[in-house]
């Protein structure tokens, strides 16, 4: 079955399923597997230590798929900011035509670099007002990330069931629904709520091709829908991470009156997290995870996962929902 939406047409992909940028996870093995299975795979620029390494990773991914794939560039205010413009230049030099951005409005300088090279910009936002200002500023696709999501859900706490249709009512350009998606039910729901496709993060971490340690994949299976912590709330930089002994401790320390970032710095350090993804030593750091963990029960290949999502979506639309309409018609005719 094909599933045609504004997203499949704009991005030149078979199914409206995008793999969002994921620090430490979005490398060529995963991105190419998603693109080969008919979705859009995305490399994560800052997972590469240098812009030159990103350029090489783009070539490695291109050798693994002849389908479209993109690159994520996330711009966050950090003390030692990476050279974002040099990463953007690697994206341009690598001939990438689809870029997912996220982070502060400083990303717009990156858009200005990319746009003249015919790059389609997907911008991830957590609020309708941010989506509208990104649309006005010229991005091509909005990825609207609900409260359920892994990573940074923003500070408004609006779940997808409200955020997606609220955004769909106002955003005119194609829109991806993100946060909490992992199966065909979610895909149909997203389309019904007014999105043109879905963006998934956590679900793709629990696949064969995700290049992370099996212990981390197992944590996504072991945690249920309650298995996340929201940390950094008091710093207005909320982050949703998977429940573990380390994240329990982070949450405990941050709940103390007057807690500062310094109280948890060593537990949440990016370098420790990277080591945990590689070694599987879960005592090293925290891992990003969304509430969709409650819907993750296996570690399929990416191809199996995407086929399953599409088949399930088709069966819901044709059989479950279709039958509801048919029985109404039959009753009306009787
Ligand atoms: C392991 C992991 C790392 C992530 N890293 C990033 C990142 O570097 N930049 C970004 O924009 N989003 C990042 N995200 C968020 C995803 O791109 C996506 O928006 C989110 O996972 C969607 O919610 P879901 O996990 O419920 O599918 C990350 C998510 C995960 C699970």
mmCIF file of C-alpha atoms and ligand atoms in Angstrom:
data_model
loop_
_atom_site.group_PDB
_atom_site.id
_atom_site.type_symbol
_atom_site.label_atom_id
_atom_site.label_comp_id
_atom_site.label_asym_id
_atom_site.label_seq_id
_atom_site.Cartn_x
_atom_site.Cartn_y
_atom_site.Cartn_z
ATOM 1 C CA UNK A 1 0.000 0.000 0.000
ATOM 2 C CA UNK A 2 1.151 3.555 -0.584
ATOM 3 C CA UNK A 3 0.202 6.309 1.814
ATOM 4 C CA UNK A 4 0.281 9.688 0.115
ATOM 5 C CA UNK A 5 0.232 12.912 2.094
ATOM 6 C CA UNK A 6 1.711 16.374 1.606
ATOM 7 C CA UNK A 7 4.776 15.098 3.502
ATOM 8 C CA UNK A 8 5.452 12.104 1.241
ATOM 9 C CA UNK A 9 5.067 14.331 -1.808
ATOM 10 C CA UNK A 10 7.287 17.135 -0.493
ATOM 11 C CA UNK A 11 10.051 14.878 0.830
ATOM 12 C CA UNK A 12 9.889 12.244 -1.934
ATOM 13 C CA UNK A 13 9.347 9.327 0.473
ATOM 14 C CA UNK A 14 6.941 6.376 0.418
ATOM 15 C CA UNK A 15 5.425 6.602 3.899
ATOM 16 C CA UNK A 16 4.831 9.690 6.093
ATOM 17 C CA UNK A 17 7.170 8.461 8.838
ATOM 18 C CA UNK A 18 10.216 10.499 9.859
ATOM 19 C CA UNK A 19 12.976 9.548 12.274
ATOM 20 C CA UNK A 20 13.764 12.639 14.326
ATOM 21 C CA UNK A 21 17.297 13.778 15.088
ATOM 22 C CA UNK A 22 18.747 11.874 18.040
ATOM 23 C CA UNK A 23 21.983 12.763 19.735
ATOM 24 C CA UNK A 24 24.173 9.655 19.946
ATOM 25 C CA UNK A 25 21.703 7.535 17.937
ATOM 26 C CA UNK A 26 21.175 9.308 14.615
ATOM 27 C CA UNK A 27 24.052 7.801 12.643
ATOM 28 C CA UNK A 28 24.214 6.278 9.171
ATOM 29 C CA UNK A 29 23.094 2.740 10.140
ATOM 30 C CA UNK A 30 19.756 3.960 11.539
ATOM 31 C CA UNK A 31 19.106 6.822 9.115
ATOM 32 C CA UNK A 32 19.770 4.685 6.047
ATOM 33 C CA UNK A 33 17.607 1.847 7.401
ATOM 34 C CA UNK A 34 14.672 4.242 7.876
ATOM 35 C CA UNK A 35 15.098 5.703 4.394
ATOM 36 C CA UNK A 36 15.460 2.234 2.829
ATOM 37 C CA UNK A 37 12.220 1.174 4.541
ATOM 38 C CA UNK A 38 10.298 4.066 2.933
ATOM 39 C CA UNK A 39 10.493 6.686 5.704
ATOM 40 C CA UNK A 40 12.869 9.618 6.123
ATOM 41 C CA UNK A 41 16.039 8.870 8.082
ATOM 42 C CA UNK A 42 17.901 11.753 9.699
ATOM 43 C CA UNK A 43 21.541 11.985 10.738
ATOM 44 C CA UNK A 44 22.238 14.046 13.840
ATOM 45 C CA UNK A 45 24.920 16.588 13.015
ATOM 46 C CA UNK A 46 26.220 17.165 16.540
ATOM 47 C CA UNK A 47 26.695 13.434 17.178
ATOM 48 C CA UNK A 48 29.731 13.858 14.950
ATOM 49 C CA UNK A 49 32.694 15.388 16.783
ATOM 50 C CA UNK A 50 33.578 17.824 13.998
ATOM 51 C CA UNK A 51 31.992 19.308 10.843
ATOM 52 C CA UNK A 52 34.493 17.248 8.809
ATOM 53 C CA UNK A 53 33.276 14.069 10.520
ATOM 54 C CA UNK A 54 29.692 15.035 9.636
ATOM 55 C CA UNK A 55 30.724 15.418 6.002
ATOM 56 C CA UNK A 56 32.167 11.863 6.124
ATOM 57 C CA UNK A 57 29.027 10.520 7.863
ATOM 58 C CA UNK A 58 26.845 11.991 5.100
ATOM 59 C CA UNK A 59 28.952 10.105 2.534
ATOM 60 C CA UNK A 60 28.749 6.903 4.609
ATOM 61 C CA UNK A 61 24.940 7.222 4.736
ATOM 62 C CA UNK A 62 24.757 7.920 1.014
ATOM 63 C CA UNK A 63 26.665 4.689 0.377
ATOM 64 C CA UNK A 64 24.012 2.834 2.422
ATOM 65 C CA UNK A 65 20.867 4.216 0.763
ATOM 66 C CA UNK A 66 19.805 5.692 -2.560
ATOM 67 C CA UNK A 67 16.689 7.163 -0.914
ATOM 68 C CA UNK A 68 16.335 10.707 0.481
ATOM 69 C CA UNK A 69 17.686 11.297 3.981
ATOM 70 C CA UNK A 70 18.191 14.417 6.057
ATOM 71 C CA UNK A 71 20.384 15.938 8.764
ATOM 72 C CA UNK A 72 19.283 17.376 12.127
ATOM 73 C CA UNK A 73 21.010 20.477 13.483
ATOM 74 C CA UNK A 74 19.936 21.402 16.996
ATOM 75 C CA UNK A 75 20.916 24.875 18.181
ATOM 76 C CA UNK A 76 20.928 25.258 21.947
ATOM 77 C CA UNK A 77 22.551 27.949 24.040
ATOM 78 C CA UNK A 78 25.483 26.165 25.683
ATOM 79 C CA UNK A 79 28.595 27.471 27.368
ATOM 80 C CA UNK A 80 30.908 26.018 24.741
ATOM 81 C CA UNK A 81 28.736 26.205 21.631
ATOM 82 C CA UNK A 82 29.778 24.075 18.682
ATOM 83 C CA UNK A 83 30.543 25.900 15.436
ATOM 84 C CA UNK A 84 26.971 25.587 14.097
ATOM 85 C CA UNK A 85 27.756 27.418 10.871
ATOM 86 C CA UNK A 86 30.625 25.055 10.094
ATOM 87 C CA UNK A 87 28.250 22.089 10.587
ATOM 88 C CA UNK A 88 25.720 23.827 8.298
ATOM 89 C CA UNK A 89 28.457 24.267 5.697
ATOM 90 C CA UNK A 90 29.170 20.513 5.851
ATOM 91 C CA UNK A 91 25.464 19.890 5.245
ATOM 92 C CA UNK A 92 25.562 22.140 2.186
ATOM 93 C CA UNK A 93 28.827 20.635 0.926
ATOM 94 C CA UNK A 94 27.378 17.150 1.435
ATOM 95 C CA UNK A 95 24.497 18.009 -0.933
ATOM 96 C CA UNK A 96 21.817 17.421 1.734
ATOM 97 C CA UNK A 97 18.401 18.746 0.676
ATOM 98 C CA UNK A 98 16.364 18.103 3.855
ATOM 99 C CA UNK A 99 17.357 19.525 7.255
ATOM 100 C CA UNK A 100 15.532 19.190 10.560
ATOM 101 C CA UNK A 101 16.280 22.032 12.954
ATOM 102 C CA UNK A 102 15.355 22.486 16.592
ATOM 103 C CA UNK A 103 16.252 24.825 19.407
ATOM 104 C CA UNK A 104 16.367 28.585 19.798
ATOM 105 C CA UNK A 105 15.398 31.171 17.192
ATOM 106 C CA UNK A 106 19.129 31.405 16.427
ATOM 107 C CA UNK A 107 18.427 28.499 14.014
ATOM 108 C CA UNK A 108 17.161 31.117 11.598
ATOM 109 C CA UNK A 109 20.710 32.133 10.760
ATOM 110 C CA UNK A 110 21.260 28.504 9.793
ATOM 111 C CA UNK A 111 18.125 28.561 7.594
ATOM 112 C CA UNK A 112 19.501 31.636 5.835
ATOM 113 C CA UNK A 113 22.648 29.669 4.994
ATOM 114 C CA UNK A 114 20.725 26.582 3.823
ATOM 115 C CA UNK A 115 17.784 28.059 1.916
ATOM 116 C CA UNK A 116 19.726 29.413 -1.092
ATOM 117 C CA UNK A 117 20.930 25.825 -1.660
ATOM 118 C CA UNK A 118 17.381 24.533 -2.112
ATOM 119 C CA UNK A 119 17.228 22.859 1.290
ATOM 120 C CA UNK A 120 13.779 21.950 2.679
ATOM 121 C CA UNK A 121 13.620 22.942 6.359
ATOM 122 C CA UNK A 122 11.668 20.884 8.909
ATOM 123 C CA UNK A 123 11.518 22.803 12.167
ATOM 124 C CA UNK A 124 10.587 21.170 15.442
ATOM 125 C CA UNK A 125 8.453 23.238 17.858
ATOM 126 C CA UNK A 126 6.554 22.546 21.062
ATOM 127 C CA UNK A 127 3.967 25.349 20.869
ATOM 128 C CA UNK A 128 1.504 26.639 18.267
ATOM 129 C CA UNK A 129 2.854 30.190 18.604
ATOM 130 C CA UNK A 130 6.386 28.983 17.866
ATOM 131 C CA UNK A 131 5.115 26.984 14.880
ATOM 132 C CA UNK A 132 3.413 30.060 13.454
ATOM 133 C CA UNK A 133 6.471 32.234 13.879
ATOM 134 C CA UNK A 134 8.646 29.545 12.231
ATOM 135 C CA UNK A 135 6.153 29.366 9.351
ATOM 136 C CA UNK A 136 6.259 33.152 8.960
ATOM 137 C CA UNK A 137 10.054 33.030 8.985
ATOM 138 C CA UNK A 138 10.029 30.680 5.996
ATOM 139 C CA UNK A 139 10.487 27.090 7.154
ATOM 140 C CA UNK A 140 8.838 24.435 4.965
ATOM 141 C CA UNK A 141 7.503 21.856 7.440
ATOM 142 C CA UNK A 142 6.524 22.088 11.105
ATOM 143 C CA UNK A 143 7.214 19.133 13.370
ATOM 144 C CA UNK A 144 4.977 19.747 16.372
ATOM 145 C CA UNK A 145 6.317 17.959 19.444
ATOM 146 C CA UNK A 146 3.767 17.185 22.180
ATOM 147 C CA UNK A 147 4.309 16.884 25.921
ATOM 148 C CA UNK A 148 4.744 13.071 25.585
ATOM 149 C CA UNK A 149 7.996 13.401 23.656
ATOM 150 C CA UNK A 150 11.531 12.439 24.574
ATOM 151 C CA UNK A 151 13.954 15.330 24.740
ATOM 152 C CA UNK A 152 12.665 18.864 25.235
ATOM 153 C CA UNK A 153 8.851 19.091 25.445
ATOM 154 C CA UNK A 154 8.889 22.827 26.260
ATOM 155 C CA UNK A 155 7.180 24.385 29.256
ATOM 156 C CA UNK A 156 3.483 24.450 28.250
ATOM 157 C CA UNK A 157 2.733 20.747 28.936
ATOM 158 C CA UNK A 158 0.188 20.381 26.128
ATOM 159 C CA UNK A 159 -0.202 16.744 25.021
ATOM 160 C CA UNK A 160 -0.496 15.814 21.351
ATOM 161 C CA UNK A 161 -4.225 15.184 21.490
ATOM 162 C CA UNK A 162 -4.725 18.946 21.861
ATOM 163 C CA UNK A 163 -1.478 20.363 20.476
ATOM 164 C CA UNK A 164 -1.685 18.643 17.080
ATOM 165 C CA UNK A 165 -5.215 19.776 16.113
ATOM 166 C CA UNK A 166 -4.599 23.203 17.676
ATOM 167 C CA UNK A 167 -1.558 23.556 15.423
ATOM 168 C CA UNK A 168 -3.354 22.041 12.413
ATOM 169 C CA UNK A 169 -6.067 24.692 12.750
ATOM 170 C CA UNK A 170 -3.526 27.450 12.191
ATOM 171 C CA UNK A 171 -0.412 26.141 10.424
ATOM 172 C CA UNK A 172 -0.766 26.190 6.634
ATOM 173 C CA UNK A 173 2.447 24.381 5.609
ATOM 174 C CA UNK A 174 2.771 20.552 5.932
ATOM 175 C CA UNK A 175 3.012 19.345 9.502
ATOM 176 C CA UNK A 176 4.443 16.307 11.258
ATOM 177 C CA UNK A 177 3.039 15.159 14.576
ATOM 178 C CA UNK A 178 5.773 14.209 17.015
ATOM 179 C CA UNK A 179 5.923 12.789 20.520
ATOM 180 C CA UNK A 180 4.344 9.533 21.623
ATOM 181 C CA UNK A 181 4.154 7.791 18.243
ATOM 182 C CA UNK A 182 5.188 4.171 17.861
ATOM 183 C CA UNK A 183 2.550 2.194 15.986
ATOM 184 C CA UNK A 184 -0.132 2.276 13.298
ATOM 185 C CA UNK A 185 -2.764 3.501 15.742
ATOM 186 C CA UNK A 186 -0.665 6.584 16.383
ATOM 187 C CA UNK A 187 -0.134 7.189 12.676
ATOM 188 C CA UNK A 188 -3.879 7.070 11.937
ATOM 189 C CA UNK A 189 -4.578 9.283 14.951
ATOM 190 C CA UNK A 190 -1.998 11.851 13.821
ATOM 191 C CA UNK A 191 -3.511 11.988 10.341
ATOM 192 C CA UNK A 192 -7.002 12.254 11.832
ATOM 193 C CA UNK A 193 -5.869 15.127 14.060
ATOM 194 C CA UNK A 194 -4.727 17.062 11.006
ATOM 195 C CA UNK A 195 -1.034 16.196 10.647
ATOM 196 C CA UNK A 196 0.503 15.005 7.376
ATOM 197 C CA UNK A 197 2.737 12.388 8.986
ATOM 198 C CA UNK A 198 4.570 11.394 12.142
ATOM 199 C CA UNK A 199 8.020 11.934 13.581
ATOM 200 C CA UNK A 200 9.347 9.240 15.952
ATOM 201 C CA UNK A 201 12.382 9.157 18.207
ATOM 202 C CA UNK A 202 12.156 6.709 21.107
ATOM 203 C CA UNK A 203 10.526 3.917 19.072
ATOM 204 C CA UNK A 204 13.459 3.929 16.617
ATOM 205 C CA UNK A 205 15.938 3.522 19.512
ATOM 206 C CA UNK A 206 14.474 0.055 20.156
ATOM 207 C CA UNK A 207 15.305 -1.345 16.711
ATOM 208 C CA UNK A 208 18.033 -3.690 15.523
ATOM 209 C CA UNK A 209 19.789 -0.965 13.551
ATOM 210 C CA UNK A 210 19.997 1.613 16.368
ATOM 211 C CA UNK A 211 23.702 1.579 17.219
ATOM 212 C CA UNK A 212 23.294 1.667 20.997
ATOM 213 C CA UNK A 213 24.069 -0.971 23.619
ATOM 214 C CA UNK A 214 21.428 -3.724 24.119
ATOM 215 C CA UNK A 215 21.114 -2.718 27.805
ATOM 216 C CA UNK A 216 19.810 0.687 26.742
ATOM 217 C CA UNK A 217 17.365 -0.896 24.276
ATOM 218 C CA UNK A 218 16.193 -3.188 27.081
ATOM 219 C CA UNK A 219 15.519 -0.150 29.283
ATOM 220 C CA UNK A 220 13.077 1.167 26.648
ATOM 221 C CA UNK A 221 11.258 -2.193 26.829
ATOM 222 C CA UNK A 222 11.316 -2.457 30.615
ATOM 223 C CA UNK A 223 9.948 1.049 31.223
ATOM 224 C CA UNK A 224 6.233 1.531 30.741
ATOM 225 C CA UNK A 225 4.344 4.753 29.971
ATOM 226 C CA UNK A 226 5.160 6.022 33.487
ATOM 227 C CA UNK A 227 8.863 5.360 32.964
ATOM 228 C CA UNK A 228 10.151 8.888 32.385
ATOM 229 C CA UNK A 229 11.291 11.836 34.478
ATOM 230 C CA UNK A 230 10.938 15.504 33.619
ATOM 231 C CA UNK A 231 14.156 17.136 34.740
ATOM 232 C CA UNK A 232 15.473 20.730 34.579
ATOM 233 C CA UNK A 233 11.930 22.104 35.057
ATOM 234 C CA UNK A 234 13.097 24.795 37.459
ATOM 235 C CA UNK A 235 15.674 26.002 34.888
ATOM 236 C CA UNK A 236 12.891 26.357 32.263
ATOM 237 C CA UNK A 237 14.740 23.869 30.067
ATOM 238 C CA UNK A 238 12.556 20.813 30.724
ATOM 239 C CA UNK A 239 13.936 17.503 29.470
ATOM 240 C CA UNK A 240 12.169 14.134 29.402
ATOM 241 C CA UNK A 241 14.512 11.221 30.139
ATOM 242 C CA UNK A 242 14.020 7.518 30.808
ATOM 243 C CA UNK A 243 13.500 6.281 34.350
ATOM 244 C CA UNK A 244 16.605 4.638 35.818
ATOM 245 C CA UNK A 245 18.524 4.696 39.070
ATOM 246 C CA UNK A 246 20.531 7.658 37.759
ATOM 247 C CA UNK A 247 17.534 9.688 36.606
ATOM 248 C CA UNK A 248 15.753 8.886 39.893
ATOM 249 C CA UNK A 249 18.758 10.407 41.669
ATOM 250 C CA UNK A 250 18.794 13.451 39.349
ATOM 251 C CA UNK A 251 15.081 14.027 40.022
ATOM 252 C CA UNK A 252 15.633 13.586 43.772
ATOM 253 C CA UNK A 253 18.492 16.102 43.887
ATOM 254 C CA UNK A 254 16.640 18.641 41.738
ATOM 255 C CA UNK A 255 13.586 18.430 44.027
ATOM 256 C CA UNK A 256 15.660 19.809 46.937
ATOM 257 C CA UNK A 257 14.997 23.509 47.681
ATOM 258 C CA UNK A 258 17.521 25.750 45.942
ATOM 259 C CA UNK A 259 18.922 22.958 43.775
ATOM 260 C CA UNK A 260 21.247 24.112 41.004
ATOM 261 C CA UNK A 261 22.540 22.542 37.812
ATOM 262 C CA UNK A 262 25.826 21.989 39.608
ATOM 263 C CA UNK A 263 24.082 19.467 41.885
ATOM 264 C CA UNK A 264 23.493 17.083 38.976
ATOM 265 C CA UNK A 265 26.110 18.165 36.466
ATOM 266 C CA UNK A 266 28.198 15.001 36.584
ATOM 267 C CA UNK A 267 25.114 12.757 36.338
ATOM 268 C CA UNK A 268 23.743 14.427 33.192
ATOM 269 C CA UNK A 269 27.012 15.180 31.359
ATOM 270 C CA UNK A 270 26.801 14.487 27.629
ATOM 271 C CA UNK A 271 30.104 12.577 27.689
ATOM 272 C CA UNK A 272 28.781 10.216 30.399
ATOM 273 C CA UNK A 273 25.596 9.671 28.405
ATOM 274 C CA UNK A 274 27.604 8.815 25.294
ATOM 275 C CA UNK A 275 29.666 6.308 27.253
ATOM 276 C CA UNK A 276 26.480 4.731 28.616
ATOM 277 C CA UNK A 277 25.058 4.313 25.087
ATOM 278 C CA UNK A 278 28.276 2.559 24.035
ATOM 279 C CA UNK A 279 29.104 0.421 27.062
ATOM 280 C CA UNK A 280 25.604 -0.292 28.376
ATOM 281 C CA UNK A 281 26.712 0.732 31.881
ATOM 282 C CA UNK A 282 23.420 2.288 32.969
ATOM 283 C CA UNK A 283 25.024 3.839 36.046
ATOM 284 C CA UNK A 284 26.973 6.252 33.785
ATOM 285 C CA UNK A 285 24.239 8.722 32.907
ATOM 286 C CA UNK A 286 20.723 9.474 31.712
ATOM 287 C CA UNK A 287 19.089 8.513 28.409
ATOM 288 C CA UNK A 288 16.430 10.381 26.458
ATOM 289 C CA UNK A 289 13.081 8.592 26.345
ATOM 290 C CA UNK A 290 9.410 9.369 25.830
ATOM 291 C CA UNK A 291 6.150 8.058 27.284
ATOM 292 C CA UNK A 292 5.797 5.883 24.173
ATOM 293 C CA UNK A 293 8.001 3.382 26.022
ATOM 294 C CA UNK A 294 4.646 2.020 27.254
ATOM 295 C CA UNK A 295 3.946 0.864 23.679
ATOM 296 C CA UNK A 296 7.366 -0.683 22.999
ATOM 297 C CA UNK A 297 7.525 -4.457 23.483
ATOM 298 C CA UNK A 298 10.129 -5.691 20.999
ATOM 299 C CA UNK A 299 13.265 -4.799 19.044
ATOM 300 C CA UNK A 300 12.368 -5.314 15.389
ATOM 301 C CA UNK A 301 14.376 -4.288 12.349
ATOM 302 C CA UNK A 302 13.462 -0.839 11.072
ATOM 303 C CA UNK A 303 11.924 -2.452 7.974
ATOM 304 C CA UNK A 304 9.722 -4.697 10.150
ATOM 305 C CA UNK A 305 8.705 -1.739 12.302
ATOM 306 C CA UNK A 306 7.741 0.521 9.405
ATOM 307 C CA UNK A 307 5.940 -2.294 7.549
ATOM 308 C CA UNK A 308 4.027 -3.096 10.727
ATOM 309 C CA UNK A 309 3.034 0.536 11.303
ATOM 310 C CA UNK A 310 1.817 0.930 7.726
ATOM 311 C CA UNK A 311 -0.059 -2.413 7.726
ATOM 312 C CA UNK A 312 -1.700 -1.627 11.033
ATOM 313 C CA UNK A 313 -2.691 1.854 9.840
ATOM 314 C CA UNK A 314 -4.212 0.377 6.691
ATOM 315 C CA UNK A 315 -6.162 -2.227 8.628
ATOM 316 C CA UNK A 316 -7.487 0.397 11.075
ATOM 317 C CA UNK A 317 -8.677 2.661 8.276
ATOM 318 C CA UNK A 318 -10.082 -0.035 5.989
ATOM 319 C CA UNK A 319 -11.455 -2.534 8.518
ATOM 320 C CA UNK A 320 -11.990 -1.030 11.961
ATOM 321 C CA UNK A 321 -13.038 2.506 10.979
ATOM 322 C CA UNK A 322 -14.413 1.465 7.588
ATOM 323 C CA UNK A 323 -16.628 -1.154 9.218
ATOM 324 C CA UNK A 324 -18.053 1.463 11.581
ATOM 325 C CA UNK A 325 -19.122 3.568 8.598
ATOM 326 C CA UNK A 326 -20.417 0.545 6.662
ATOM 327 C CA UNK A 327 -22.566 -0.674 9.527
ATOM 328 C CA UNK A 328 -24.060 2.827 9.844
ATOM 329 C CA UNK A 329 -24.852 2.820 6.103
ATOM 330 C CA UNK A 330 -26.367 -0.661 6.341
ATOM 331 C CA UNK A 331 -28.509 0.406 9.291
ATOM 332 C CA UNK A 332 -29.607 3.519 7.401
ATOM 333 C CA UNK A 333 -30.523 1.436 4.336
ATOM 334 C CA UNK A 334 -32.460 -1.138 6.403
HETATM 335 C C1 LIG B 1 17.829 9.290 22.257
HETATM 336 C C2 LIG B 1 17.189 10.565 21.780
HETATM 337 C C3 LIG B 1 17.991 11.663 21.444
HETATM 338 C C4 LIG B 1 17.411 12.838 20.965
HETATM 339 N N1 LIG B 1 18.215 13.885 20.562
HETATM 340 C C5 LIG B 1 17.673 14.945 19.937
HETATM 341 C C6 LIG B 1 18.489 15.971 19.366
HETATM 342 O O1 LIG B 1 19.719 15.924 19.447
HETATM 343 N N2 LIG B 1 17.886 16.996 18.734
HETATM 344 C C7 LIG B 1 16.513 17.078 18.610
HETATM 345 O O2 LIG B 1 16.019 18.014 17.989
HETATM 346 N N3 LIG B 1 15.717 16.138 19.155
HETATM 347 C C8 LIG B 1 16.249 15.083 19.787
HETATM 348 N N4 LIG B 1 15.436 14.085 20.275
HETATM 349 C C9 LIG B 1 13.977 14.209 20.108
HETATM 350 C C10 LIG B 1 13.480 13.466 18.839
HETATM 351 O O3 LIG B 1 14.005 13.998 17.666
HETATM 352 C C11 LIG B 1 11.960 13.514 18.735
HETATM 353 O O4 LIG B 1 11.530 14.848 18.626
HETATM 354 C C12 LIG B 1 11.275 12.884 19.928
HETATM 355 O O5 LIG B 1 11.958 11.706 20.306
HETATM 356 C C13 LIG B 1 9.841 12.539 19.597
HETATM 357 O O6 LIG B 1 9.213 11.935 20.685
HETATM 358 P P1 LIG B 1 9.124 10.339 20.908
HETATM 359 O O7 LIG B 1 10.421 9.959 21.500
HETATM 360 O O8 LIG B 1 7.967 10.182 21.785
HETATM 361 O O9 LIG B 1 8.936 9.717 19.543
HETATM 362 C C14 LIG B 1 15.995 12.918 20.827
HETATM 363 C C15 LIG B 1 15.198 11.827 21.203
HETATM 364 C C16 LIG B 1 15.777 10.652 21.677
HETATM 365 C C17 LIG B 1 14.891 9.489 22.045
#
